PDB file of C-alpha atoms in Angstrom:
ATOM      1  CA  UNK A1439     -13.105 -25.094  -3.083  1.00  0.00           C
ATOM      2  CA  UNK A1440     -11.092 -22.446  -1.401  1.00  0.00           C
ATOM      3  CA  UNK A1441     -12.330 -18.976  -2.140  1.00  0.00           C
ATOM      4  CA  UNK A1442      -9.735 -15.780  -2.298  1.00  0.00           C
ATOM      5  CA  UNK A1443     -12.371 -13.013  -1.703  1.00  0.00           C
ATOM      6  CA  UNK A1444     -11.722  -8.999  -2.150  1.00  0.00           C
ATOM      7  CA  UNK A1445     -13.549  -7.059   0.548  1.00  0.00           C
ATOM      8  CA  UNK A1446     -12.418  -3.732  -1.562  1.00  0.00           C
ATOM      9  CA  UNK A1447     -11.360  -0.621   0.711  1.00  0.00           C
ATOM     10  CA  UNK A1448     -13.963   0.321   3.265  1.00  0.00           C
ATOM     11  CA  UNK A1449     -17.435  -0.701   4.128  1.00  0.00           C
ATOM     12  CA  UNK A1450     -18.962  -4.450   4.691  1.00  0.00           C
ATOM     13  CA  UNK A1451     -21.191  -3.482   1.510  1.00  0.00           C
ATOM     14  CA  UNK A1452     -18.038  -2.905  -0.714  1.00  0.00           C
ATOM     15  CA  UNK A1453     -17.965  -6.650  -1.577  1.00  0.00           C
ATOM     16  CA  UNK A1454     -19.235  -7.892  -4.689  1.00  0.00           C
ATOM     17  CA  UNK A1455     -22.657  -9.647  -5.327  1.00  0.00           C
ATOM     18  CA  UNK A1456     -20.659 -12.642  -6.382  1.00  0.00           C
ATOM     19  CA  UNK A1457     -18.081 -12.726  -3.258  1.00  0.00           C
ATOM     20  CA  UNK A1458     -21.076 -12.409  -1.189  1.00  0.00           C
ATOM     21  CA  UNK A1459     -22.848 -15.080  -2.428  1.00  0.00           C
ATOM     22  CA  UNK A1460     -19.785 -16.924  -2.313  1.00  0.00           C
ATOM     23  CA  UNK A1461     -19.650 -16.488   1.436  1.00  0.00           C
ATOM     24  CA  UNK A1462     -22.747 -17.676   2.239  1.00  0.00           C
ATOM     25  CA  UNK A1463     -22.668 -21.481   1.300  1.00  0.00           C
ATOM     26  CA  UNK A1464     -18.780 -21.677   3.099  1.00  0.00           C
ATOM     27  CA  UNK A1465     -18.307 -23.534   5.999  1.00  0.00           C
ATOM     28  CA  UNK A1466     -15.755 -21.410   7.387  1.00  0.00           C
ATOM     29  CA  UNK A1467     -14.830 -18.006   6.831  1.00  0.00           C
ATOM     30  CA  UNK A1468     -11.131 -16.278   7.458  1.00  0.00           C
ATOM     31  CA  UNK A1469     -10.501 -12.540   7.482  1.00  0.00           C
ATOM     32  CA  UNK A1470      -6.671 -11.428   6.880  1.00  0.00           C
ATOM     33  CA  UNK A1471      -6.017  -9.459   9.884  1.00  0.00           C
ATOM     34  CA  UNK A1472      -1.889  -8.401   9.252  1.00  0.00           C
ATOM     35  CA  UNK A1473      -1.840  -6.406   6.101  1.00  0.00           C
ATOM     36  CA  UNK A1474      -4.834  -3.849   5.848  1.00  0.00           C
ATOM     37  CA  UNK A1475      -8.106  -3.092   7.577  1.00  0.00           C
ATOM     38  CA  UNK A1476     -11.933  -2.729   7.007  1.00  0.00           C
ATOM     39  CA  UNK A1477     -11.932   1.048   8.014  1.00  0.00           C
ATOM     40  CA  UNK A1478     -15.837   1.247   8.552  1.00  0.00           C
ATOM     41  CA  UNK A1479     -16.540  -2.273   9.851  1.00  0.00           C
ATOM     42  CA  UNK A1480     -15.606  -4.159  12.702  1.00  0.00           C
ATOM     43  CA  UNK A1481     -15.413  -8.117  12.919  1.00  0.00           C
ATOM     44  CA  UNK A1482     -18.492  -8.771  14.375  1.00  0.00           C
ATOM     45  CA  UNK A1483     -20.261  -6.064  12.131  1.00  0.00           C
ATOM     46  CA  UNK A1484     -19.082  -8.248   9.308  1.00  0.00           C
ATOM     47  CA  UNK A1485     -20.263 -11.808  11.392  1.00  0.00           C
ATOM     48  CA  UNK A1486     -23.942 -10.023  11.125  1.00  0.00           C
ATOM     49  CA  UNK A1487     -23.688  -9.168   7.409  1.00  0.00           C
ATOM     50  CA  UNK A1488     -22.936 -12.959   6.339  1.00  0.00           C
ATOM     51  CA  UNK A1489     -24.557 -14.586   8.945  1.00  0.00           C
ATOM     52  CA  UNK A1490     -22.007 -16.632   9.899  1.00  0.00           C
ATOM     53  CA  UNK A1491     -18.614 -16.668  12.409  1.00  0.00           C
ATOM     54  CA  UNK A1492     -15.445 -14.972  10.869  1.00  0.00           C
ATOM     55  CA  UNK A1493     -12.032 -15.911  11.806  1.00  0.00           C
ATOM     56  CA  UNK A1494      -9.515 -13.887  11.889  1.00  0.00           C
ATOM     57  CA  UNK A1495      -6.247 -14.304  10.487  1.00  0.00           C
ATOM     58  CA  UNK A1496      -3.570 -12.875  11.463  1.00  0.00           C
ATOM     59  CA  UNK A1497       0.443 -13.547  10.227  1.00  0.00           C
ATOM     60  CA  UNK A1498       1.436 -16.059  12.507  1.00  0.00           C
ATOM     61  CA  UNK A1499      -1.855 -18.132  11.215  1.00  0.00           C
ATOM     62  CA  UNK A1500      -0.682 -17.068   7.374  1.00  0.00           C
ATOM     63  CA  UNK A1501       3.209 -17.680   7.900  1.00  0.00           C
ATOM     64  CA  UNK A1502       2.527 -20.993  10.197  1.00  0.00           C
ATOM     65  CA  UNK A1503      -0.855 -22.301  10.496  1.00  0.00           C
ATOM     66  CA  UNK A1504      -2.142 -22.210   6.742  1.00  0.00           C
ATOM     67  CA  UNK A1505      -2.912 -25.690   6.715  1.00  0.00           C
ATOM     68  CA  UNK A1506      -5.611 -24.810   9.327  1.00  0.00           C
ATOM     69  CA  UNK A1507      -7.232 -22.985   6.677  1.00  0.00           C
ATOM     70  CA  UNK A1508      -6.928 -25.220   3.826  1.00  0.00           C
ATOM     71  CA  UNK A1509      -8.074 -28.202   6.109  1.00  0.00           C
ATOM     72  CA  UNK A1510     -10.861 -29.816   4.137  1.00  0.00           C
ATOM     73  CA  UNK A1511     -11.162 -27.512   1.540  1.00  0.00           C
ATOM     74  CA  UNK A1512     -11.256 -30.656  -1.214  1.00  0.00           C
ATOM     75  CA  UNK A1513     -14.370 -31.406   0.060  1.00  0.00           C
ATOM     76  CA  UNK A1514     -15.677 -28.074   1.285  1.00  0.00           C
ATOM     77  CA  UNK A1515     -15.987 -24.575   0.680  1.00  0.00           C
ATOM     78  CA  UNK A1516     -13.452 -22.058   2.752  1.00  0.00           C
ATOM     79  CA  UNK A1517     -13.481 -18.959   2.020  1.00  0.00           C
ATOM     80  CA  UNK A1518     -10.669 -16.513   2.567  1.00  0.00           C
ATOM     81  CA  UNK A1519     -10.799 -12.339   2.471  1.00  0.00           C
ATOM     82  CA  UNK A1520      -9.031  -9.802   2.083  1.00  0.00           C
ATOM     83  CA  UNK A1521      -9.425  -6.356   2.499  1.00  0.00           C
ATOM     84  CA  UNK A1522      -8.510  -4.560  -0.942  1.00  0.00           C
ATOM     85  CA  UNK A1523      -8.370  -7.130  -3.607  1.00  0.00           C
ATOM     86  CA  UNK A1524      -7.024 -10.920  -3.073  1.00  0.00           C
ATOM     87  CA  UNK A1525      -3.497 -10.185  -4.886  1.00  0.00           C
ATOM     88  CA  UNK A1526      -2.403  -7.101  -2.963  1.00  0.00           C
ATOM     89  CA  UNK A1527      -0.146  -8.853  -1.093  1.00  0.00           C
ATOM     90  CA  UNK A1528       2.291 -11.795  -1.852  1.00  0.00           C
ATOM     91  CA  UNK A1529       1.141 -13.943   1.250  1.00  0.00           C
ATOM     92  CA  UNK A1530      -2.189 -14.552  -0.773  1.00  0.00           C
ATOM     93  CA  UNK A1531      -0.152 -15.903  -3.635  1.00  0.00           C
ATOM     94  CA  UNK A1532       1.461 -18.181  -1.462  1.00  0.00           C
ATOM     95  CA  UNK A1533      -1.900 -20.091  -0.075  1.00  0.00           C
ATOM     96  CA  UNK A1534      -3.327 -19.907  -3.644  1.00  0.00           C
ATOM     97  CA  UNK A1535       0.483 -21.978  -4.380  1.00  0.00           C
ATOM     98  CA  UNK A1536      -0.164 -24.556  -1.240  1.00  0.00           C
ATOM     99  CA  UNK A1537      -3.960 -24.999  -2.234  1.00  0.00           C
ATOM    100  CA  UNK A1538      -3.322 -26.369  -5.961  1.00  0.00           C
ATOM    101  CA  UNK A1539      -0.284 -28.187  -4.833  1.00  0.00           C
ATOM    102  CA  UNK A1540      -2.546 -29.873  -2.653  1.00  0.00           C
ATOM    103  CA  UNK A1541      -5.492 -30.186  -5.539  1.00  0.00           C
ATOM    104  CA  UNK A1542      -8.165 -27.864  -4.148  1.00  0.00           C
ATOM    105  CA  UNK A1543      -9.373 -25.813  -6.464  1.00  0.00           C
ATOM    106  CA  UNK A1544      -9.312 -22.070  -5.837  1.00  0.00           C
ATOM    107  CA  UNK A1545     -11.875 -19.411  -6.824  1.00  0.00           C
ATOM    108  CA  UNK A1546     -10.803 -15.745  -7.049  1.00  0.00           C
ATOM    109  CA  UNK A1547     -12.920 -12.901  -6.542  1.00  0.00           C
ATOM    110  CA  UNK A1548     -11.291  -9.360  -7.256  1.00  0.00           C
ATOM    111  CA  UNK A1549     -12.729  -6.071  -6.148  1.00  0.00           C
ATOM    112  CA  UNK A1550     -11.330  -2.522  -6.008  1.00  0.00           C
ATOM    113  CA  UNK A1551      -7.852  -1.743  -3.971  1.00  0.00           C
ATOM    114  CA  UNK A1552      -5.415   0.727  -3.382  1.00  0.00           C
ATOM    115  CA  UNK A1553      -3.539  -0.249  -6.413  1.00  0.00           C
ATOM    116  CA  UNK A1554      -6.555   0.957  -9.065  1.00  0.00           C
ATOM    117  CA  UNK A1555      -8.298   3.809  -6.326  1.00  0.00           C
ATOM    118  CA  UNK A1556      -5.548   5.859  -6.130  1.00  0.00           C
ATOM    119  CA  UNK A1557      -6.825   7.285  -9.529  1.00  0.00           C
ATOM    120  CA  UNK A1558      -9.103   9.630  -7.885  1.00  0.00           C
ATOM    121  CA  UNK A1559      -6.643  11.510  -6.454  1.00  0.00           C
ATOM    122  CA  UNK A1560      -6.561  12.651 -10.492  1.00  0.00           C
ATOM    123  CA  UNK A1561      -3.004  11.167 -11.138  1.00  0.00           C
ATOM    124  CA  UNK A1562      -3.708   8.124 -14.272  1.00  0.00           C
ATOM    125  CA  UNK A1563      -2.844   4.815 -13.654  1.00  0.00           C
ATOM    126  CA  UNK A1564      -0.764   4.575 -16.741  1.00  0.00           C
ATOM    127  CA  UNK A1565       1.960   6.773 -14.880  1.00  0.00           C
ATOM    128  CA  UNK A1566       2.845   4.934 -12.254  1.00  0.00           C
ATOM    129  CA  UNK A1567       5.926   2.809 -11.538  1.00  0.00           C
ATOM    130  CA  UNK A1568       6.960   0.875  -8.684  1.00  0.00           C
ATOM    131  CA  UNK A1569       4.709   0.256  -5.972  1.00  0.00           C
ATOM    132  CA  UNK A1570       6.964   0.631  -2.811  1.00  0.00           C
ATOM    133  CA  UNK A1571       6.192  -0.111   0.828  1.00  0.00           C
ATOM    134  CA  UNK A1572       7.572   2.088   3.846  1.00  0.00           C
ATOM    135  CA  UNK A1573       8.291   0.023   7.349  1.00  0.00           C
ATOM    136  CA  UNK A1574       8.619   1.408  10.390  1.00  0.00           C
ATOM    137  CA  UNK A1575      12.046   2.367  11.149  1.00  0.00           C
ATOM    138  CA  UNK A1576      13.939   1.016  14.858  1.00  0.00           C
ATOM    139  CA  UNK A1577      16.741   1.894  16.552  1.00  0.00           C
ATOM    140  CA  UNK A1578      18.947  -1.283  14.969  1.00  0.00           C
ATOM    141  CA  UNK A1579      16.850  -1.653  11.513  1.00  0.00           C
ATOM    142  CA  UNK A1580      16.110   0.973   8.912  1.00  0.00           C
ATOM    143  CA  UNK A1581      16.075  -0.980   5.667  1.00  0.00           C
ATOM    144  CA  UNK A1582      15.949   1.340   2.442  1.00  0.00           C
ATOM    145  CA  UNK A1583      16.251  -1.124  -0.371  1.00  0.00           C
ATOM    146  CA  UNK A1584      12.513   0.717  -1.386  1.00  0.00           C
ATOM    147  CA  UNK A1585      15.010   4.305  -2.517  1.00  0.00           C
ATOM    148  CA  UNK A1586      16.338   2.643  -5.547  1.00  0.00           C
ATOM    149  CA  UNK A1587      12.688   1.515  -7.095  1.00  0.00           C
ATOM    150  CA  UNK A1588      11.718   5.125  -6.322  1.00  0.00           C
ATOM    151  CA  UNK A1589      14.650   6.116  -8.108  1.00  0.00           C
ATOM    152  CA  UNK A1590      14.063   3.858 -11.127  1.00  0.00           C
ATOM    153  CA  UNK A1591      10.802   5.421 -11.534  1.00  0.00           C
ATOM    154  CA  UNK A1592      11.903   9.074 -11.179  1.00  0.00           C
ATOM    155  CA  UNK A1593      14.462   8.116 -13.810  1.00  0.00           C
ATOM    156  CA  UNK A1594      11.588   7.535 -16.355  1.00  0.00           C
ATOM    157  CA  UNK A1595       9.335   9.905 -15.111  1.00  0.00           C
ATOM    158  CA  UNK A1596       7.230   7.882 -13.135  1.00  0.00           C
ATOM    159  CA  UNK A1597       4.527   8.291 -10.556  1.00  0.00           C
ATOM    160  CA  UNK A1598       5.346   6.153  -6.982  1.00  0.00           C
ATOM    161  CA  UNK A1599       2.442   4.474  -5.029  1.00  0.00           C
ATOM    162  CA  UNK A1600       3.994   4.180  -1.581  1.00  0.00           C
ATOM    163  CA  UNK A1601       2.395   1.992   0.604  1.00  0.00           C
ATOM    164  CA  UNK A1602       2.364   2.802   4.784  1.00  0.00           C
ATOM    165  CA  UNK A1603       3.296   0.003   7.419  1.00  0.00           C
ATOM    166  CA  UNK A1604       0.859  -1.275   9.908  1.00  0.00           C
ATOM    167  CA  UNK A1605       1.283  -3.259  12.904  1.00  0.00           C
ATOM    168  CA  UNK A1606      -1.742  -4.980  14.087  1.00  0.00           C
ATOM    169  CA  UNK A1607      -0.658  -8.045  16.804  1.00  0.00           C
ATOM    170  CA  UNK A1608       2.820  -7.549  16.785  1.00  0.00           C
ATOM    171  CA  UNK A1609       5.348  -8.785  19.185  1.00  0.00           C
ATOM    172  CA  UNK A1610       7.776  -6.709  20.787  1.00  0.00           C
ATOM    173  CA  UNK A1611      11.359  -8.375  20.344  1.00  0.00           C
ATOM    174  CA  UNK A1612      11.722  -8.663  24.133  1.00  0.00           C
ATOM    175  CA  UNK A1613       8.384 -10.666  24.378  1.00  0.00           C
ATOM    176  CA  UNK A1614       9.543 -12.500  21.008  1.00  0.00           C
ATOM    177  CA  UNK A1615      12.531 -13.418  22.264  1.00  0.00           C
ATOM    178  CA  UNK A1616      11.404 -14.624  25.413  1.00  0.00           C
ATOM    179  CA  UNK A1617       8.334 -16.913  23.707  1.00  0.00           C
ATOM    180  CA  UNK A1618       5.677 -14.656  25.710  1.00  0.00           C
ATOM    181  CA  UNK A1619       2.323 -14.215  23.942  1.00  0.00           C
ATOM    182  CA  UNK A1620       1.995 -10.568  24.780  1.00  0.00           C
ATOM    183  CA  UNK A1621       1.138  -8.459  21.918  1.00  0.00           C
ATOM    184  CA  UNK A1622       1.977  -4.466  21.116  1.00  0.00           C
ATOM    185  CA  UNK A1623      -0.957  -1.923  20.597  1.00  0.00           C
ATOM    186  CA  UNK A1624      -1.639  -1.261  16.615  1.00  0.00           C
ATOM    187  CA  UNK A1625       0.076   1.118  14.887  1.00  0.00           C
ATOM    188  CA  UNK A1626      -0.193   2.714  11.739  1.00  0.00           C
ATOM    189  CA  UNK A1627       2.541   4.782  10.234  1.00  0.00           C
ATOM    190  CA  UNK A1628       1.392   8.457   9.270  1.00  0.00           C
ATOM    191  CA  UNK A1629       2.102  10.695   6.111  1.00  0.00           C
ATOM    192  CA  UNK A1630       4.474  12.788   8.215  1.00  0.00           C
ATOM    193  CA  UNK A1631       6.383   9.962   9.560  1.00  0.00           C
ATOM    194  CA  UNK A1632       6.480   8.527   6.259  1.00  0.00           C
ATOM    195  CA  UNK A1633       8.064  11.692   4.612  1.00  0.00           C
ATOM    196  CA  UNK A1634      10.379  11.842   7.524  1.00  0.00           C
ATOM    197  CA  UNK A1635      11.869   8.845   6.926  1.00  0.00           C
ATOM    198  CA  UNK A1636      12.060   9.338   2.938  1.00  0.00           C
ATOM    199  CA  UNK A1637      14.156  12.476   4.126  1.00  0.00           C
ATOM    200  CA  UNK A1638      15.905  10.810   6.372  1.00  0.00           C
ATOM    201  CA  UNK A1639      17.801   8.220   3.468  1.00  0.00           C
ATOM    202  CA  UNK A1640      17.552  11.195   0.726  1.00  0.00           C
ATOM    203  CA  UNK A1641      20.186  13.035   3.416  1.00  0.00           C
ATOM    204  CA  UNK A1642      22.328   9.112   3.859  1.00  0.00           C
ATOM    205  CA  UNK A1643      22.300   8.095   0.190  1.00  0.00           C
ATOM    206  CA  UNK A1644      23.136  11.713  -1.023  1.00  0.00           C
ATOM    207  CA  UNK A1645      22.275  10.664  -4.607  1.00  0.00           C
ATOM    208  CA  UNK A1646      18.605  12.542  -5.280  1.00  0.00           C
ATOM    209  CA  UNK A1647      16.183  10.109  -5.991  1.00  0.00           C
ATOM    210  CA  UNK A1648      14.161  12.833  -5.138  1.00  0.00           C
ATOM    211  CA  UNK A1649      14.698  16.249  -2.473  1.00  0.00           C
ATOM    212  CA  UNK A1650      12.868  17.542  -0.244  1.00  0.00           C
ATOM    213  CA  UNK A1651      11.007  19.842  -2.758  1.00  0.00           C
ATOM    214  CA  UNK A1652       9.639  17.213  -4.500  1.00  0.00           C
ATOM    215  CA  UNK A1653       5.927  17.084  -5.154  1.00  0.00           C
ATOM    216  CA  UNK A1654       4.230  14.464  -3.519  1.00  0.00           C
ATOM    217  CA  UNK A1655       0.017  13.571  -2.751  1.00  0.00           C
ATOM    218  CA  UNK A1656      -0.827  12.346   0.574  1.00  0.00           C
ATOM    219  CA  UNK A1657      -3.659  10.059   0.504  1.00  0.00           C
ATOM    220  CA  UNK A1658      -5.934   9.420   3.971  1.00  0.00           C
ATOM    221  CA  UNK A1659      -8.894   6.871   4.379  1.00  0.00           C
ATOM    222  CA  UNK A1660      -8.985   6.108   1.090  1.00  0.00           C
ATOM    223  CA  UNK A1661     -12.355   5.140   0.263  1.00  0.00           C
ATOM    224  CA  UNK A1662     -14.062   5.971   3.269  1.00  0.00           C
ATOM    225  CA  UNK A1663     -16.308   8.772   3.996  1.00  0.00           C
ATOM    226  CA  UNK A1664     -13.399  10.804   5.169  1.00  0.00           C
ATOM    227  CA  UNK A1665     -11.339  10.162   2.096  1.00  0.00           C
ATOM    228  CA  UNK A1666      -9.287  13.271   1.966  1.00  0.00           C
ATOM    229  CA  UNK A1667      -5.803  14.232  -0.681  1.00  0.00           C
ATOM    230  CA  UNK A1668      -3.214  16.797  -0.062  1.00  0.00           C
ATOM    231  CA  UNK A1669      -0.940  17.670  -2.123  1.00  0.00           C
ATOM    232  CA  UNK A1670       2.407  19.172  -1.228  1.00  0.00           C
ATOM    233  CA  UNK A1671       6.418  18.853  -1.410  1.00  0.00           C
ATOM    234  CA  UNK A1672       8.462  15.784   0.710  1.00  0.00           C
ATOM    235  CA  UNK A1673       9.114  18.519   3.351  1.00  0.00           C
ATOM    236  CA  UNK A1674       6.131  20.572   3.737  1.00  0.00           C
ATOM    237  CA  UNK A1675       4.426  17.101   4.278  1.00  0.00           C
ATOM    238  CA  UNK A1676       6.311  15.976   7.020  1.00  0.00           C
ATOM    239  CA  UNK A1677       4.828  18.455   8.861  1.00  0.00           C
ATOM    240  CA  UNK A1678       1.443  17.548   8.050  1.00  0.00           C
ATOM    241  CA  UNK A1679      -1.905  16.012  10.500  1.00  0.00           C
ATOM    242  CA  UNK A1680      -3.097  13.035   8.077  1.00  0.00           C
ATOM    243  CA  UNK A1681      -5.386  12.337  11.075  1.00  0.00           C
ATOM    244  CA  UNK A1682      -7.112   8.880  11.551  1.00  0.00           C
ATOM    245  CA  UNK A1683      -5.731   6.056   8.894  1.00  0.00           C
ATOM    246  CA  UNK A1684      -5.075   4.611   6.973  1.00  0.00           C
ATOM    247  CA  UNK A1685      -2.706   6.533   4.331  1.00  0.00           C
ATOM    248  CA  UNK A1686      -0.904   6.452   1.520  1.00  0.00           C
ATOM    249  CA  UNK A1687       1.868   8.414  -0.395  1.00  0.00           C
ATOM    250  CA  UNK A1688       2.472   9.193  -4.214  1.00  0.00           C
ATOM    251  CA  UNK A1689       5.305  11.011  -4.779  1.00  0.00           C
ATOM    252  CA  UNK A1690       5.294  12.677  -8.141  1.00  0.00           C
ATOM    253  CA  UNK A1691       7.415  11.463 -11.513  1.00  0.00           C
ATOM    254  CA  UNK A1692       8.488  14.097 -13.700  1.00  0.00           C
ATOM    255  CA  UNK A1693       5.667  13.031 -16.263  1.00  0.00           C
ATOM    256  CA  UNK A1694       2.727  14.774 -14.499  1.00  0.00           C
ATOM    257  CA  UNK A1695       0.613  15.616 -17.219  1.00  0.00           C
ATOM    258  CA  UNK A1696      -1.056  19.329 -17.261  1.00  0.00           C
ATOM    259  CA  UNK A1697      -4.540  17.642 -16.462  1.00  0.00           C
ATOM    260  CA  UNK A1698      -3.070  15.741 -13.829  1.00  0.00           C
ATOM    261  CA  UNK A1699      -1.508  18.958 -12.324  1.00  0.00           C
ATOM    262  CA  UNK A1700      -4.824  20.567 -12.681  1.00  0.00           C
ATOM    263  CA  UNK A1701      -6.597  18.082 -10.858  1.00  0.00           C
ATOM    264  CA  UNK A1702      -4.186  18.299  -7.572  1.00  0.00           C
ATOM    265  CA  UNK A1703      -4.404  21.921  -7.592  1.00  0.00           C
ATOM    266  CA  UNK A1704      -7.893  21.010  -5.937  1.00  0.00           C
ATOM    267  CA  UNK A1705      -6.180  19.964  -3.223  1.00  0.00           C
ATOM    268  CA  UNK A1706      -3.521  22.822  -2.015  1.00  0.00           C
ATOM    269  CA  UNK A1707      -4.203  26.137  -0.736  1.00  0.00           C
ATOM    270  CA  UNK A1708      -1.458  27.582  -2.466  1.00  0.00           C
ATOM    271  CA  UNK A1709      -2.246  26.640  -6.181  1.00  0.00           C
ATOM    272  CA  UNK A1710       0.520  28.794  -7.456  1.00  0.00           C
ATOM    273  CA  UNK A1711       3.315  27.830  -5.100  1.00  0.00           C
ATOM    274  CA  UNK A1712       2.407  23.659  -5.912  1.00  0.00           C
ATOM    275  CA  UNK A1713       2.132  24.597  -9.747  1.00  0.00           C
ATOM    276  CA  UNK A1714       5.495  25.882 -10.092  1.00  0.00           C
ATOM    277  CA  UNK A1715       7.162  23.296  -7.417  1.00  0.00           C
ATOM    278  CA  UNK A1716       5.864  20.587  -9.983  1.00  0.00           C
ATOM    279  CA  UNK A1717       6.702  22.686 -12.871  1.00  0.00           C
ATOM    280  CA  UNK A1718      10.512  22.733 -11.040  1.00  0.00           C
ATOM    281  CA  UNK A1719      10.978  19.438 -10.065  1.00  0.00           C
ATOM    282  CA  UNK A1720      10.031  18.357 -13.180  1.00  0.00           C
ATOM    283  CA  UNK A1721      13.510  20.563 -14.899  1.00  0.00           C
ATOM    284  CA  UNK A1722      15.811  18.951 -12.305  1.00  0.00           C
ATOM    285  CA  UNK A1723      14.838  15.640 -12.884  1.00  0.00           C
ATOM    286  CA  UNK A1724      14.944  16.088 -16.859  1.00  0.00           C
ATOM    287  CA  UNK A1725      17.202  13.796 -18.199  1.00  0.00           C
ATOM    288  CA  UNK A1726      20.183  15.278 -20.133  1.00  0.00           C
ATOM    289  CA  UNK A1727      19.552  16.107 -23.823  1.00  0.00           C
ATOM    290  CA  UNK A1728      20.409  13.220 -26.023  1.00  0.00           C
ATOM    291  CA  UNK A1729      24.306  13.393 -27.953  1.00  0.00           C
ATOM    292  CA  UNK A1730      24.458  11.262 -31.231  1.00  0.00           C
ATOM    293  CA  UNK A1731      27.716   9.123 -30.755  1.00  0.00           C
ATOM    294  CA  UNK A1732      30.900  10.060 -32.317  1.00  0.00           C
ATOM    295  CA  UNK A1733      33.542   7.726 -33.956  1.00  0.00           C
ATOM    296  CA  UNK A1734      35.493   8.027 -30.785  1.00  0.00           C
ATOM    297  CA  UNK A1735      32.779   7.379 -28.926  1.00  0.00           C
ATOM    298  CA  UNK A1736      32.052   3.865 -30.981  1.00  0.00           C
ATOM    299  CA  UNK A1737      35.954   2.929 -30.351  1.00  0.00           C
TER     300      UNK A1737
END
């Protein structure tokens, strides 16, 4: 059996009763190291909990050495987790694929993820659009095929969860290039560098999927101890100290209901100024009043 495990967002004691029990009859145990981390516990913190070795797993294991993992998983248990819940991210679909096309039966266990926490920054669920994810931008590759989801959603009014890049055992292209196994620090992209890079193709498209008054809720450590929200436009959060990760962005549709207004006025200084930003992005973005069709119009 090959278990797909949810860690959810933040301490070893965030997985469920059922995942941990799940755990502890495996043989081997991976850890997806490439798309998220455990913010408040470290690998071997996580060895102690189960009792057992955890491997970690990084994206050259997922992209080339998944057959590693499923090795002997018709006749044994493997269990696989991932921080967040197991579907976050497409790569997890992907082994689930390989592990019935090879007839192992999989076992899912969900728990809580970005996707479903971001409600307690008070915006509801039911808004949102588009889940979008920001890369970080180089000096030959700045791809922005993520500005016309955002602008599908802002066309219906729609909320958009965007989701910040981060780099854990990268290659540089030099090293890449030149088949050494030397690996870049980690990085994780901020809320200000995030903005500045939504303002960046706002000002090359030119078309106003959204400005750089538009309200948007910048989300750090969510989950954690230090989960903190602040709410403010594109602009004014480009400037802003998100501090440790990891973070998140939701900028605003024009369907931000009075209660979900109310509850990010808890998180601005200037209620007032935030209030009527929302209150006038929410006019430019209203779609034009609708014309019945004339008989030329038909023709």
């Amino acid at each position: 059996m090959l278990y797909l495990i949810g860690l959810g967002l933040s301490y070893k004691s965030d997985i469920t009763v059922r995942g941990l029990e799940a755990i502890k009859h495996c043989s081997r145990v991976y850890l997806e190291h490439y798309t998220s981390i455990l913010m408040a516990a470290s690998q071997e913190e996580l060895e102690e909990y189960y009792g057992k070795p955890v491997l970690l797993a990084d994206r050259e294991l997922m992209e080339s050495g998944s057959a590693d993992i499923l090795k002997d998983a018709d006749k044994e248990d493997v269990a696989f987790l991932v921080v967040g819940d197991p579907f976050g991210a497409t790569t997890h679909t992907d082994l689930v694929l390989r592990a019935k096309r090879a007839g192992i039966p999989v076992e899912i266990v969900h728990n809580a993820s970005v996707m479903n926490a971001v409600g307690s920054c008070g915006l509801q669920l039911y808004n949102f659009g588009q889940t979008v994810s920001m890369v970080f931008f180089t000096d030959s590759w700045r791809p922005d095929s993520w500005y016309d989801k955002i602008w599908e959603n802002r066309k219906i009014g729609l909320h958009t969860l965007v989701l910040l890049d981060i780099k854990v055992k990268e290659q540089s292209i030099e090293n890449m290039a030149r088949g050494r196994l030397i690996y870049e620090p980690p990085r994780y992209m901020s809320i200000a560098q995030c903005c500045e890079q939504l303002l960046e193709i706002e000002s090359d498209r030119g078309t106003k999927a959204y400005t750089p008054q538009t309200p948007a809720v910048a989300i750090s450590r969510l989950g954690s101890a230090t989960q903190t929200f602040k709410v403010g436009t594109i602009e004014e959060l480009a400037e802003y100290d998100s501090g440790e990760p990891l973070h998140s962005l939701i900028i605003l549709g024009r369907q931000c209901h009075e209660l979900e207004l109310e509850y990010l006025l808890e998180f601005t200084d200037n209620k007032e100024k935030f209030k009527q930003d929302v209150i006038s992005d929410q006019e430019y973005f209203k779609p034009a009043a609708w014309v019945p069709p004339t008989e030329d119009d038909s023709d």
